[in-house]
XYZ file of C-alpha atoms in Angstrom:
169
model
C -43.280 203.674 -93.068
C -41.763 206.988 -90.736
C -38.163 205.474 -91.191
C -39.323 205.751 -94.493
C -40.959 209.077 -94.593
C -36.998 210.140 -92.671
C -35.164 208.391 -95.560
C -37.352 211.051 -98.328
C -36.871 213.975 -96.104
C -33.287 213.462 -95.381
C -32.580 212.779 -98.962
C -34.263 216.088 -100.668
C -32.659 217.907 -97.915
C -29.596 216.752 -99.164
C -30.433 217.290 -102.761
C -31.196 220.517 -101.878
C -28.301 221.024 -100.195
C -26.253 219.686 -102.724
C -27.658 222.735 -104.742
C -26.120 225.373 -102.135
C -22.569 227.099 -103.249
C -19.767 225.333 -101.499
C -19.583 229.011 -99.781
C -23.533 228.537 -98.593
C -22.921 225.623 -97.671
C -19.691 226.441 -95.445
C -22.395 228.527 -93.112
C -24.981 226.470 -92.908
C -25.301 225.004 -89.525
C -26.093 221.498 -88.904
C -27.084 219.244 -85.339
C -27.558 215.948 -84.430
C -29.801 214.628 -81.361
C -29.634 211.053 -80.707
C -33.384 210.364 -79.556
C -31.868 206.731 -78.154
C -30.331 208.498 -75.467
C -32.863 211.375 -74.689
C -35.547 207.920 -73.754
C -33.097 206.161 -72.128
C -31.466 209.850 -69.738
C -34.312 212.367 -70.227
C -36.174 212.767 -66.784
C -39.500 212.708 -68.264
C -37.940 209.213 -70.432
C -37.330 208.141 -66.498
C -40.972 209.731 -65.439
C -42.978 207.551 -67.524
C -40.605 204.707 -67.306
C -41.531 204.522 -63.203
C -45.185 205.276 -64.044
C -44.985 202.058 -66.472
C -43.464 200.146 -64.170
C -46.269 200.978 -60.884
C -49.392 200.818 -63.380
C -48.420 196.926 -64.672
C -46.504 195.991 -61.631
C -50.224 194.335 -60.373
C -51.007 192.896 -63.398
C -47.518 191.482 -63.981
C -47.284 189.218 -60.454
C -50.924 188.066 -61.664
C -49.775 186.606 -64.825
C -46.349 185.107 -63.001
C -48.668 183.761 -60.209
C -50.998 182.151 -62.259
C -48.509 180.883 -64.492
C -47.013 179.468 -61.432
C -50.192 178.167 -61.027
C -50.249 176.191 -63.745
C -46.886 174.884 -63.538
C -47.936 173.305 -60.023
C -50.961 171.832 -61.360
C -49.302 170.778 -64.509
C -46.079 168.941 -62.713
C -48.742 167.125 -59.810
C -50.731 165.736 -63.043
C -47.520 164.176 -64.977
C -47.054 162.636 -61.016
C -50.739 160.976 -60.587
C -51.761 161.011 -64.318
C -50.756 156.957 -64.421
C -53.314 156.426 -61.249
C -55.739 158.355 -62.753
C -58.897 156.464 -64.407
C -58.921 157.711 -68.502
C -62.390 160.049 -67.761
C -60.403 162.080 -64.578
C -57.607 162.368 -66.634
C -58.990 163.506 -69.974
C -60.702 166.286 -67.737
C -57.834 167.215 -65.741
C -56.012 167.738 -69.277
C -58.384 169.375 -70.895
C -58.760 171.727 -67.743
C -55.070 172.942 -67.970
C -55.123 173.307 -72.118
C -57.704 175.724 -70.612
C -56.015 177.453 -68.155
C -53.250 177.782 -70.567
C -54.852 179.458 -73.536
C -56.677 181.399 -70.577
C -53.124 182.031 -69.209
C -51.664 183.091 -72.669
C -54.254 184.904 -73.534
C -53.981 187.209 -70.620
C -50.439 187.353 -70.966
C -50.554 188.934 -75.247
C -53.424 191.569 -73.499
C -51.008 192.658 -71.548
C -47.791 192.975 -73.605
C -50.661 194.416 -76.136
C -51.601 197.479 -73.215
C -47.713 197.670 -71.857
C -47.086 198.408 -75.610
C -49.579 200.779 -76.322
C -48.858 202.456 -72.848
C -45.801 202.932 -73.400
C -45.945 204.058 -76.994
C -48.288 206.727 -76.020
C -45.426 207.849 -73.167
C -42.701 207.751 -75.502
C -44.998 209.974 -77.834
C -45.477 212.418 -74.823
C -41.678 212.315 -73.844
C -40.826 213.062 -77.945
C -42.712 215.619 -78.616
C -41.556 217.314 -75.111
C -38.236 216.939 -76.470
C -39.273 217.826 -80.066
C -39.684 221.661 -78.618
C -36.587 221.714 -76.494
C -34.756 220.973 -79.495
C -36.491 223.342 -81.499
C -36.266 225.853 -78.620
C -32.764 225.386 -78.777
C -32.388 225.301 -83.016
C -33.932 228.839 -82.981
C -31.815 229.723 -79.732
C -28.306 228.511 -81.046
C -29.224 229.693 -84.987
C -29.319 226.041 -86.175
C -29.866 225.367 -89.623
C -31.141 221.737 -89.418
C -31.562 219.622 -86.849
C -31.872 215.320 -87.700
C -32.344 212.153 -85.483
C -31.491 209.902 -87.290
C -28.121 209.148 -89.051
C -25.403 206.623 -90.500
C -22.589 208.849 -88.795
C -22.383 212.386 -86.894
C -19.330 213.721 -86.053
C -19.551 214.479 -82.128
C -18.933 218.465 -82.789
C -22.553 218.531 -84.077
C -24.059 216.550 -81.480
C -26.651 219.068 -79.210
C -28.085 215.970 -77.514
C -25.765 217.100 -73.785
C -28.184 220.511 -74.807
C -31.079 218.813 -75.226
C -30.926 216.441 -72.079
C -29.906 219.154 -69.648
C -33.199 221.633 -71.080
C -35.182 218.642 -71.506
C -33.689 217.447 -67.528
C -34.209 221.382 -65.516
C -37.617 221.914 -66.897
């Protein structure tokens, strides 16, 4: 949905530009910002990634430990299954299945929580980047700044300026 609305905005922008005379279009100043690079290289984005790693490392380690415990219990069951009585084998199978369901549930919750927090952190980075982009655009008199494009001439790419400004703060 977000990309669709961006396409509509871009189409509308280009439609407006098509109506502008050639002389006017030559005086317009365009810029491009690579948001993927911002998320990979900007100091606030790197700080957000470190924050997330610290916040979720304990839960991730717990899940890995629970997975290892379940795996060793399953292997032990496979070795002992032929010698167990039918009732014991069924009981242990149920226990292992319950532990597996619990691990899968906890893993899903972990992924959902991690994705939610990552989106929150990246949204904050994007808001900061957009403020910096606006400042750069105003200070250097840009008429239009794009964040997604199929092709961009490197002379119009202002990502380095934005990164410098973001990292400088």
